[in-house]
Coordinates of C-alpha atoms in Angstrom, one line a residue:
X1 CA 17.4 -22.0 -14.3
X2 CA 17.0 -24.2 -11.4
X3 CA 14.9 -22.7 -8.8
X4 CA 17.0 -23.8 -5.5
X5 CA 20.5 -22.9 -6.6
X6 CA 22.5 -20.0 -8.8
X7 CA 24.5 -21.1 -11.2
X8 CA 28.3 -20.7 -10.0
X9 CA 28.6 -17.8 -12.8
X10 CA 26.1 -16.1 -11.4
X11 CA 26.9 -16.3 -7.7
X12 CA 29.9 -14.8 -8.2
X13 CA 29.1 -11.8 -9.9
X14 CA 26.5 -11.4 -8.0
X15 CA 28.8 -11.7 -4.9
X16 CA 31.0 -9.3 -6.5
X17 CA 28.2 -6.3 -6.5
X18 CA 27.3 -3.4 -4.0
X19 CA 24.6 -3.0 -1.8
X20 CA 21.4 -3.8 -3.1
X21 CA 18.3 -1.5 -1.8
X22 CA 14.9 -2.5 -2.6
X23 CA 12.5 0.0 -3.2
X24 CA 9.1 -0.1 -1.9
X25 CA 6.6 1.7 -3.9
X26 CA 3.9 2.0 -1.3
X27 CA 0.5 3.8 -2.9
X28 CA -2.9 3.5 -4.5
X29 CA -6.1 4.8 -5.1
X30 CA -8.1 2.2 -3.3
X31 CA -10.4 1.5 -6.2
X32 CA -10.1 -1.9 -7.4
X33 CA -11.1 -4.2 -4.6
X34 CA -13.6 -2.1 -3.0
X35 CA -15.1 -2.1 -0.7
X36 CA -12.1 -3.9 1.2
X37 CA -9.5 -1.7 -0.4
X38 CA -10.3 2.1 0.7
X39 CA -8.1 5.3 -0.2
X40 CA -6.3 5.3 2.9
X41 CA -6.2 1.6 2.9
X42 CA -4.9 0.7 -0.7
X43 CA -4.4 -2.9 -1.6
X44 CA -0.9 -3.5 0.0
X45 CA -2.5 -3.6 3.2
X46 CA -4.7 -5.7 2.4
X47 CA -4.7 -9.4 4.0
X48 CA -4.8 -12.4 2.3
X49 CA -5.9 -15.9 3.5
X50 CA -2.3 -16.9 5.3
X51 CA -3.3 -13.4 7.5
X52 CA -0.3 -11.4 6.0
X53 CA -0.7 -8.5 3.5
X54 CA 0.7 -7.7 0.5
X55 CA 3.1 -5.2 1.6
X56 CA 4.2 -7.5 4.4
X57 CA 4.8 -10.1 2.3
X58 CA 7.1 -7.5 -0.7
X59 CA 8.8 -6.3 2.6
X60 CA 9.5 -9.4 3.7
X61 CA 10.9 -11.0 0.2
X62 CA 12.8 -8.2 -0.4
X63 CA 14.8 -8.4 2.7
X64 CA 16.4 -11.9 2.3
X65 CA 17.8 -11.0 -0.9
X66 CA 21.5 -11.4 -0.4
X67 CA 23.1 -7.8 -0.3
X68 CA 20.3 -5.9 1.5
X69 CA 21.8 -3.9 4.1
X70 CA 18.3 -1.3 4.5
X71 CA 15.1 -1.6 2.4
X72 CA 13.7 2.6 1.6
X73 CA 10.2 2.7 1.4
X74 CA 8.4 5.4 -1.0
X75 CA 4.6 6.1 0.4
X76 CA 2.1 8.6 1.4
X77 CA 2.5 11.0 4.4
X78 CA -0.7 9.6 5.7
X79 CA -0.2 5.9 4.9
X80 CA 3.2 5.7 7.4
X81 CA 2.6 4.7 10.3
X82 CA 0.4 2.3 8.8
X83 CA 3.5 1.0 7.3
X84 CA 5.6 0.8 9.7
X85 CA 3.2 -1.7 12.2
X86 CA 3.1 -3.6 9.1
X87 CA 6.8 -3.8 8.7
X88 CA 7.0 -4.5 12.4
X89 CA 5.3 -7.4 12.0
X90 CA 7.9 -9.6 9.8
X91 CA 10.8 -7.4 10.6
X92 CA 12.2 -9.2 13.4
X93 CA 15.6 -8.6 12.7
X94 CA 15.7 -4.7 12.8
X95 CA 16.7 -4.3 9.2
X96 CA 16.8 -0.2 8.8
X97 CA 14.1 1.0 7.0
X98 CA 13.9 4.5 5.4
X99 CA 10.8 6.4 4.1
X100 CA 10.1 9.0 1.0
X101 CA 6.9 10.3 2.1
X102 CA 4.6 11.7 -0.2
X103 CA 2.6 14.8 0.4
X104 CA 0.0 13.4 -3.0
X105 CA 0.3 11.0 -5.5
X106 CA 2.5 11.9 -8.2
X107 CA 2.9 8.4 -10.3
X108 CA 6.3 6.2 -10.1
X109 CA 8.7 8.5 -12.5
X110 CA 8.8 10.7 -9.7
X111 CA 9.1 8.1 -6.8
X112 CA 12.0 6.4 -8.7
X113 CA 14.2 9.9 -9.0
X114 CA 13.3 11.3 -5.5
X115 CA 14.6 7.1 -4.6
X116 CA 17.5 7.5 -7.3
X117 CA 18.5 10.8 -5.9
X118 CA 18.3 9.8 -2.0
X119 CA 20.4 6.4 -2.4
X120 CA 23.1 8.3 -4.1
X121 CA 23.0 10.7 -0.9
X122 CA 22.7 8.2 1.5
X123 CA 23.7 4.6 -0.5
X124 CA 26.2 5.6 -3.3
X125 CA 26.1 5.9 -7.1
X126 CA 27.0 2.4 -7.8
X127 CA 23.8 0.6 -5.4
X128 CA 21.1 -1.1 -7.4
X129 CA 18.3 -0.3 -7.2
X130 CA 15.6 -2.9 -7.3
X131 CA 12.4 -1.2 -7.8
X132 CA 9.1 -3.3 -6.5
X133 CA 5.4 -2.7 -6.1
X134 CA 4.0 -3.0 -2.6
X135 CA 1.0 -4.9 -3.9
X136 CA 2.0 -7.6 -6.4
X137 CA 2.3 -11.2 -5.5
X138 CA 5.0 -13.6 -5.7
X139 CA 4.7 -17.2 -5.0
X140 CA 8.0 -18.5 -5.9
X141 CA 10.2 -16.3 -4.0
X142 CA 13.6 -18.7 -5.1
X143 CA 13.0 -18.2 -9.0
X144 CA 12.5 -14.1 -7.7
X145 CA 15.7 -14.2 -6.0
X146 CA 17.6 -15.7 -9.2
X147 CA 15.7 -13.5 -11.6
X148 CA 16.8 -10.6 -9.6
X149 CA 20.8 -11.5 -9.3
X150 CA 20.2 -12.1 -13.4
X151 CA 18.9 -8.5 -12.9
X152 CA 21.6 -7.2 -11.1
X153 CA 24.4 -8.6 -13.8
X154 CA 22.3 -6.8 -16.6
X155 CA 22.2 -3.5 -14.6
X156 CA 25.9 -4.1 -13.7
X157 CA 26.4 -3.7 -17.2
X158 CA 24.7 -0.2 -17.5
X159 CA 21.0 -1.2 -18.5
X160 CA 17.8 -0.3 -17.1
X161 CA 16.3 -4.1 -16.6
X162 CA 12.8 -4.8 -16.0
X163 CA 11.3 -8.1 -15.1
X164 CA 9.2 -9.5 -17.8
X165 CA 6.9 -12.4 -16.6
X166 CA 6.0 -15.4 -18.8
X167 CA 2.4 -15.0 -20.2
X168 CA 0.1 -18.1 -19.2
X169 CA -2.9 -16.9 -20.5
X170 CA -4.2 -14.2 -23.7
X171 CA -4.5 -11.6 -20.3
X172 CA -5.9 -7.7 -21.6
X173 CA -5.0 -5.9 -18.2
X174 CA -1.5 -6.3 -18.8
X175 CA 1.1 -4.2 -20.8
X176 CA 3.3 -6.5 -22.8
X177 CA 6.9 -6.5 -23.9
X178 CA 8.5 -7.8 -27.2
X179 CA 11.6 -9.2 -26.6
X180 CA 14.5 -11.2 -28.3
X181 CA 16.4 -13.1 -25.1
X182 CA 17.2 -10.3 -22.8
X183 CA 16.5 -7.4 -25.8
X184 CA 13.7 -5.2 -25.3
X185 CA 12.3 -4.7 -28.9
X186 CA 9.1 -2.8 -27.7
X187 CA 6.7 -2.1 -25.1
X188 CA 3.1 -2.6 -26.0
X189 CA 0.2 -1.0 -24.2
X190 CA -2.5 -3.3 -22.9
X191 CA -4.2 -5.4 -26.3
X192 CA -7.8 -6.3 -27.2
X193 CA -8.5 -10.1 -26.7
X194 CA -7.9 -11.2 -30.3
X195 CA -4.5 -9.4 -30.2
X196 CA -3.7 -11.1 -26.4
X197 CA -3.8 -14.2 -28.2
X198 CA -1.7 -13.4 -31.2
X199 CA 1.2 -12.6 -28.6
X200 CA 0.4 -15.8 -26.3
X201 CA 0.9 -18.0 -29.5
X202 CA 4.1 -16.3 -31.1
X203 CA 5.9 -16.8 -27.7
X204 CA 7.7 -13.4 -28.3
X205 CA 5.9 -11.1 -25.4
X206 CA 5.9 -11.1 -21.8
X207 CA 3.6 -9.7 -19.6
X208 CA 5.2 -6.1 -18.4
X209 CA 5.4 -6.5 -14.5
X210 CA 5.9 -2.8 -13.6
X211 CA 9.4 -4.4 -11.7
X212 CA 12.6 -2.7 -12.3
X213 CA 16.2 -3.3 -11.3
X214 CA 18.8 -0.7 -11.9
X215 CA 21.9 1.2 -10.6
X216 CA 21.7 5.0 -9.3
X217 CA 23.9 6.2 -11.8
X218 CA 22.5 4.8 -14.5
X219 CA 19.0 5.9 -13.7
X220 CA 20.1 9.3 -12.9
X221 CA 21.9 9.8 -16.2
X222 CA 19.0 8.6 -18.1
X223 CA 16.4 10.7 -16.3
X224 CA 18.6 13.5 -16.9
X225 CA 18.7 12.6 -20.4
X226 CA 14.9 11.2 -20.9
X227 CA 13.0 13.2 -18.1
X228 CA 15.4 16.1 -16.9
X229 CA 12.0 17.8 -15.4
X230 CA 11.1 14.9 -13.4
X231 CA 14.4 15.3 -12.2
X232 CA 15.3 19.0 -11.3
X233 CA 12.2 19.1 -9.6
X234 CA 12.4 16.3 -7.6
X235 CA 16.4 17.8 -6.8
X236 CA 15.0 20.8 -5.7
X237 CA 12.0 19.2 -3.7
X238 CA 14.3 17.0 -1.9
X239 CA 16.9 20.1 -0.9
X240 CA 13.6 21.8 0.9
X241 CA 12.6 18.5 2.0
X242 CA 13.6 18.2 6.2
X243 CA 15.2 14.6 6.8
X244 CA 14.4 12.7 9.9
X245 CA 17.2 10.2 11.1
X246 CA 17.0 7.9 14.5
X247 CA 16.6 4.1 16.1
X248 CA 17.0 2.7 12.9
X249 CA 14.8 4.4 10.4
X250 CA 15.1 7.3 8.5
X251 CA 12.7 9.6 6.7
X252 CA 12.1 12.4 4.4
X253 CA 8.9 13.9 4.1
X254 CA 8.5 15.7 0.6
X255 CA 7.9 19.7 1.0
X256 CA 4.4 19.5 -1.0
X257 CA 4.9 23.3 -2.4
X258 CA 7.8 22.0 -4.5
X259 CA 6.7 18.6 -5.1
X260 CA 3.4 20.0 -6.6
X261 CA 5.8 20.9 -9.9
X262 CA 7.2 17.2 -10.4
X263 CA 5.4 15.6 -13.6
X264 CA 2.5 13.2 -13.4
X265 CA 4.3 10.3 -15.2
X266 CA 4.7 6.5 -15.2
X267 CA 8.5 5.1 -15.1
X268 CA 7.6 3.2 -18.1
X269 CA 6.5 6.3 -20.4
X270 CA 9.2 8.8 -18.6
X271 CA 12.4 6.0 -19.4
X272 CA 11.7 2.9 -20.6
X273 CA 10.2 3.8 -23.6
X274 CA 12.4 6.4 -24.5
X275 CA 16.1 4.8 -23.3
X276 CA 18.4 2.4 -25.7
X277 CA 19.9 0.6 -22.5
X278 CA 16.6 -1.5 -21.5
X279 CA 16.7 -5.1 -20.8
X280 CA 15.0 -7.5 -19.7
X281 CA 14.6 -10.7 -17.5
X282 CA 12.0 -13.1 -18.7
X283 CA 10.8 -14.9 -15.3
X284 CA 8.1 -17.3 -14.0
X285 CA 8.0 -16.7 -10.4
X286 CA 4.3 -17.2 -9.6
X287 CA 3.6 -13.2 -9.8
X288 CA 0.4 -11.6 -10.3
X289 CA -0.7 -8.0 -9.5
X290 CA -3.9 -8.8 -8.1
X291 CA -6.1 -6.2 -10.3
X292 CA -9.3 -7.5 -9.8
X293 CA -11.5 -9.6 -7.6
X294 CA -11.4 -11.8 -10.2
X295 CA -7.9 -12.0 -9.9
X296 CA -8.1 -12.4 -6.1
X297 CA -10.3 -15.1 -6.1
X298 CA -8.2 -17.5 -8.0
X299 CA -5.7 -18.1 -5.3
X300 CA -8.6 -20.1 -3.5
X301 CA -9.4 -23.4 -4.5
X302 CA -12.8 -23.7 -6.1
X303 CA -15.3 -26.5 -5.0
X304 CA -17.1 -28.4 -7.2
X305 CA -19.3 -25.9 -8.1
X306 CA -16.6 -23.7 -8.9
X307 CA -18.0 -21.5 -6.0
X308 CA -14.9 -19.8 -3.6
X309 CA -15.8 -18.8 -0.1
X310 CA -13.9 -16.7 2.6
X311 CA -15.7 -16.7 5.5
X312 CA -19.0 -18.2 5.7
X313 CA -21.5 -18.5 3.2
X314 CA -24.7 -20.7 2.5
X315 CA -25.4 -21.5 -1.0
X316 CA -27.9 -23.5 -2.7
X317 CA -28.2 -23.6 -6.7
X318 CA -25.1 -21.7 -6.8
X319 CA -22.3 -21.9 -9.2
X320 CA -18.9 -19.9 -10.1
X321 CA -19.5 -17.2 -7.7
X322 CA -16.6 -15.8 -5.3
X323 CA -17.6 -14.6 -1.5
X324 CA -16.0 -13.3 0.8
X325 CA -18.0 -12.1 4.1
X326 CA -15.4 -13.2 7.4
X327 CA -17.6 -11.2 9.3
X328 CA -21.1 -12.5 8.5
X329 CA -23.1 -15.3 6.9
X330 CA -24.2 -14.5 3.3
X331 CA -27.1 -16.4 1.8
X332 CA -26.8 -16.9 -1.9
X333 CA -29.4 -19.1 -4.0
X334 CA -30.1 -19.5 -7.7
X335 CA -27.0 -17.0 -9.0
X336 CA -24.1 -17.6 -10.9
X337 CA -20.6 -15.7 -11.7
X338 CA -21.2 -13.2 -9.1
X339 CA -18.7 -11.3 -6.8
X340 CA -20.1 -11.1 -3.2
X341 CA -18.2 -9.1 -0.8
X342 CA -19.2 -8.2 3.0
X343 CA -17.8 -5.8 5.2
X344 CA -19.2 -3.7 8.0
X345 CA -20.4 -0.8 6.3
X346 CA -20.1 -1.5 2.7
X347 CA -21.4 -4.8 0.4
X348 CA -19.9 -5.3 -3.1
X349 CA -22.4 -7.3 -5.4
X350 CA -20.7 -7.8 -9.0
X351 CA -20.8 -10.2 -11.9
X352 CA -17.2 -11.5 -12.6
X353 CA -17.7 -10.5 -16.2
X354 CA -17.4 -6.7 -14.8
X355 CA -14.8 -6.9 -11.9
X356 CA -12.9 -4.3 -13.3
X357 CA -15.8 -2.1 -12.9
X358 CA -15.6 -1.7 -9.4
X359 CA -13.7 1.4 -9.9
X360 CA -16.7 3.0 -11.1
X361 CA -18.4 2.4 -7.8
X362 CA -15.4 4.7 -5.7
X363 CA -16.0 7.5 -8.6
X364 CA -19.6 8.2 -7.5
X365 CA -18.7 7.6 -3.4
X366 CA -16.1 10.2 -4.0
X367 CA -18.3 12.8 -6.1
X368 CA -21.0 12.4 -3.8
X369 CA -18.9 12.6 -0.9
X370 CA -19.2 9.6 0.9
X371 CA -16.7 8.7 2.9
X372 CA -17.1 4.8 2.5
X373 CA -14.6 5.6 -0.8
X374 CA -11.9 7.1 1.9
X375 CA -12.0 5.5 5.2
X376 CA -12.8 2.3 6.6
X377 CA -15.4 2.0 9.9
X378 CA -12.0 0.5 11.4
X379 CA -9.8 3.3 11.0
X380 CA -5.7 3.5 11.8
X381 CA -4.4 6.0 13.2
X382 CA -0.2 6.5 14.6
X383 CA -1.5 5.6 18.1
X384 CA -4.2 2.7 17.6
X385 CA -7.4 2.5 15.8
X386 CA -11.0 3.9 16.2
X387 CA -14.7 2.3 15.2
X388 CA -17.5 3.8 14.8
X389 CA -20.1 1.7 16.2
X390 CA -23.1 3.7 15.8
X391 CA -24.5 7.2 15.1
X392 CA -27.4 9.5 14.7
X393 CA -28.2 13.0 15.2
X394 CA -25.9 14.4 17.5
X395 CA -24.3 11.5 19.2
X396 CA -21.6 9.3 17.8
X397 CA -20.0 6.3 19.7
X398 CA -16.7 5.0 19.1
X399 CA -14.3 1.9 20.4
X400 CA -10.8 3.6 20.6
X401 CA -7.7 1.2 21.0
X402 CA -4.4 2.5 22.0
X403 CA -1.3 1.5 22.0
X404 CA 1.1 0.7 24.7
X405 CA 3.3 3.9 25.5
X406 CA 1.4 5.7 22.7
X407 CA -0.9 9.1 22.9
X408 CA -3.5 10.9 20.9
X409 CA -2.5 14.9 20.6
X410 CA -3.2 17.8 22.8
X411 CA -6.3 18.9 21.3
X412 CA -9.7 20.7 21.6
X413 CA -13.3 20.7 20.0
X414 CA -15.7 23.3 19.1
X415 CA -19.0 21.6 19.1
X416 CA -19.0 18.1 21.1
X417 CA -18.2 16.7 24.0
X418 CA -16.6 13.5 24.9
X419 CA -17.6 10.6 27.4
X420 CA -14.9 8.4 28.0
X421 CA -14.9 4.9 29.9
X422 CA -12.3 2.8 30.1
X423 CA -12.8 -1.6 29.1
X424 CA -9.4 -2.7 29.9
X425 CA -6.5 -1.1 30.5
X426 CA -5.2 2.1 32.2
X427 CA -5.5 5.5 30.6
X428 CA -3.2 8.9 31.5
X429 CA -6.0 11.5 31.1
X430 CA -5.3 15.1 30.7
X431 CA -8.6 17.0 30.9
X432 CA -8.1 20.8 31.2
X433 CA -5.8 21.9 34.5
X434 CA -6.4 18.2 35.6
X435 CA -4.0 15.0 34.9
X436 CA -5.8 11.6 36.2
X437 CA -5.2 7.5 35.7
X438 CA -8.7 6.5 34.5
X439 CA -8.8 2.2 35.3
X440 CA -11.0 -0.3 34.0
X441 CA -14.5 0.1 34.5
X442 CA -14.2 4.3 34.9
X443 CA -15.1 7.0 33.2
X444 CA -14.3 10.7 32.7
X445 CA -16.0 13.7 30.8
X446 CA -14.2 16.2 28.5
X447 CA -16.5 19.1 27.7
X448 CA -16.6 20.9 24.1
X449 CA -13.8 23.4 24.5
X450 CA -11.8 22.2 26.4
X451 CA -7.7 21.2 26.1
X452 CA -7.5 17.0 26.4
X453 CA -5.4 14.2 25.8
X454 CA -5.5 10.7 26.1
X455 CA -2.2 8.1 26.8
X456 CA -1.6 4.4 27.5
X457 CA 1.2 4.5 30.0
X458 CA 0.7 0.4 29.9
X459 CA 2.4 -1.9 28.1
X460 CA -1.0 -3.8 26.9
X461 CA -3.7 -2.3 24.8
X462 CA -5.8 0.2 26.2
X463 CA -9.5 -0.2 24.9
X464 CA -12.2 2.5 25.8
X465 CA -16.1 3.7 24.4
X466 CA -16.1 7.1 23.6
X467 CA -19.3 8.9 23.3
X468 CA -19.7 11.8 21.3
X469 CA -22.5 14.1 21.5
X470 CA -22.7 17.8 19.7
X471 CA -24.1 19.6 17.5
X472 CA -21.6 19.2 15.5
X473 CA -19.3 15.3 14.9
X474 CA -17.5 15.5 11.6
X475 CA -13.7 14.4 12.4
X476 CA -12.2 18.0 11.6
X477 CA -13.4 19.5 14.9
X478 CA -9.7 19.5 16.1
X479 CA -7.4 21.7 16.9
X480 CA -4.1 20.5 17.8
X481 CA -1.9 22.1 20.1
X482 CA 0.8 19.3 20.6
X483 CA 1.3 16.2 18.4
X484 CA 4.0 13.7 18.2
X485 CA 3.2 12.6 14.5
X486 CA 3.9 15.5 12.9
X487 CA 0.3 16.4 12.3
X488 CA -1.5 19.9 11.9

């Protein structure tokens, strides 16, 4: 196909369709591209070198598909607000936005019937839905716009269609799919090397994108048919499930007691596998799911070295080695095919030949209970962001940014207290009995036991130090006694 128009054929049927609602499947362990990536900020919120992230940039391409009346967004409970700045970002427009939020991981089978199952509610039966990864890549969002009307003919048509990409290279980190034209004849799980290049040469497979484009009818039927528990249990997790509607956005926040019974299972294993009615769309859009660093590092340029640098680094004797320290200078001499990545409280030294290692590196963080797996020293919260900037024994001190017209909870702590003072900005202090403005350049005190809250009545950020001192500093020393985001 040409990549700037649709053929006539295919405009019109496409014209001719319902509503199409992209689904957002907003998740991840974090594990990958450590130490960047963390649990609680997966890879979709990650930022590349044009300063948007992934999931800005999936949000963004779905939304000027032509039928998109609302893009639904399926994500963790504690990855929303996170989200929604993100989405606020290249959402200009207002486009609704609705949110399936997940109390825990429970892979995309169940994501896809609790999306089916809302869109019929809230969408109708006949919608497509066109089922996307918040942290894949696309550079050539025209040929994904005409791969996806191809899509939405084939699921017209009753099929399950996924979006099978072109293979450029014999790739092992990839599932494949045999196909005839738009016939799936098989799915094949990810090869050895020597196989890889068997498929390359017969020109026969494509590289299984994880993409899927499909009506609500159609999926429901065959998840009745293929995965009836996946299902009933997210039907009945969905009727105890409260809905949140206003200003634009809607959301349903999964009740976690009945949500515990959905099965762990992929959409590929749960329906593709199993169904007759699977299609396929074999595309070339410039996609790439960004697995490794390895992967990462080939959208740069390399010099003539073959070294790639984000940020600054000084090199000397160095060849085929990525870096990526913004923060920093990194010194590198007499290496070769290493991965070299910088942040503030975490450094990533890997040979490329073992990028998908990394993973192992998270494993022993979270068995030995570091939180460097988990959190960021930058980390987001529904009303701003906090950094630690140093700690020892029984003092901690923080930067704390606020939002305009945003608040942190009513809340109390056990075993620290809290200096506050105030860089820029105006903060609304409640501090016991007492409410007070605290300006620039002032500072208040919150004993340990007593009730507090901080505001930004402003509308620019308000940026404080907070000192912490106690016997006592891990972050669940709260109790909440009044909290606009829903938190216990």
């Amino acid at each position: 196909m040409n990549d700037a128009v649709l053929p006539a054929a295919l405009q019109q049927a496409v014209s001719a369709q319902g509503v199409l609602l992209p689904v957002i499947l907003c998740g991840g362990a974090g594990t990958r591209l450590w130490p960047v990536s963390r649990e609680q900020h997966p890879k979709p919120f990650m930022q590349l070198a044009d300063g948007q992230s992934l999931l800005q940039k999936t949000f963004a391409r779905a939304a000027a598909l032509p039928g998109v009346e609302q893009v639904l967004t399926v994500t963790n409970r504690e990855l929303l607000f996170k989200t929604k700045d993100e989405y606020a970002r290249v959402n200009p427009n207002g486009l609704p936005t609705a949110y399936i939020l997940e109390p825990y991981g429970r892979n995309t089978a169940p994501a896809l019937a609790a999306a089916a199952l809302w869109a019929e509610q809230h969408v109708g039966a006949d919608a497509t839905l066109l089922v996307l990864a918040a942290d894949h890549l696309i550079t050539r969002p025209e040929a994904f716009a005409q791969a996806t009307a191809e899509a939405r003919v084939l699921a017209e048509a009753g099929n399950m269609v996924t979006f099978g990409i072109r293979p450029t290279a014999p790739e092992t980190g990839y599932g494949y799919i045999e196909a005839d034209g738009h016939r799936v004849l098989r799915f094949v799980e990810k090869p050895p090397l020597e196989l890889a290049a068997e498929y390359l040469a017969s020109g026969r497979y494509l590289w299984n994108s994880g993409m899927f484009c499909l009506r609500v009818d159609t999926v429901l039927r065959e998840l009745a048919q293929h995965a009836p528990s996946v299902l009933e249990s997210l039907h009945d997790c969905l009727g105890a499930s409260p809905q949140i509607e206003g200003a634009g956005q809607m959301q349903v926040e999964l009740q976690a007691e009945t949500f515990r019974y959905a099965p762990d299972i992929s959409i590929d294993y749960a329906l593709m596998e199993n169904s007759r009615n699977v299609a396929v769309v074999p595309c070339d859009i410039g996609w790439s799911d960004i697995g490794s660093w390895t992967a990462l590092s080939e959208l740069q340029t390399a010099d003539d070295q073959g070294n790639r640098v984000h940020g600054e680094a000084l090199m000397h004797d160095v060849h085929d080695c990525y870096v990526q320290s913004p923060q920093r200078v990194v010194g590198l001499v007499g290496v070769r095919d290493l991965i070299v990545v910088d942040t503030p409280d975490a450094v990533l030294v890997a040979d490329r030949r073992h990028a998908q290692d990394v993973r192992q590196i998270t494993a022993q963080l979270k068995a030995n209970g570091h939180e460097a797996y988990r959190l960021h020293r930058e980390v987001h919260r529904p009303w701003g962001t906090y950094t630690v900037l140093e700690e020892g024994a029984q003092f901690k001190i923080k930067r704390i940014v606020v939002k305009p017209k945003r608040a942190l909870s009513l809340q109390m702590h056990h075993h620290r207290s809290e200096h506050w003072i105030v860089v820029s900005g105006t903060a609304r202090v409640v501090n016991g009995e007492q409410s007070m403005l605290v300006r620039t350049n002032e500072s208040t005190y919150i004993p340990a036991g007593i009730r507090h809250r901080l505001e930004n009545p402003g509308i620019l950020d308000l940026v404080m130090i907070e000192v912490q001192s106690g016997a006592y500093l891990g972050e669940d020393d709260i109790v909440r006694f009044e909290d606009a985001y829903g938190r216990h």
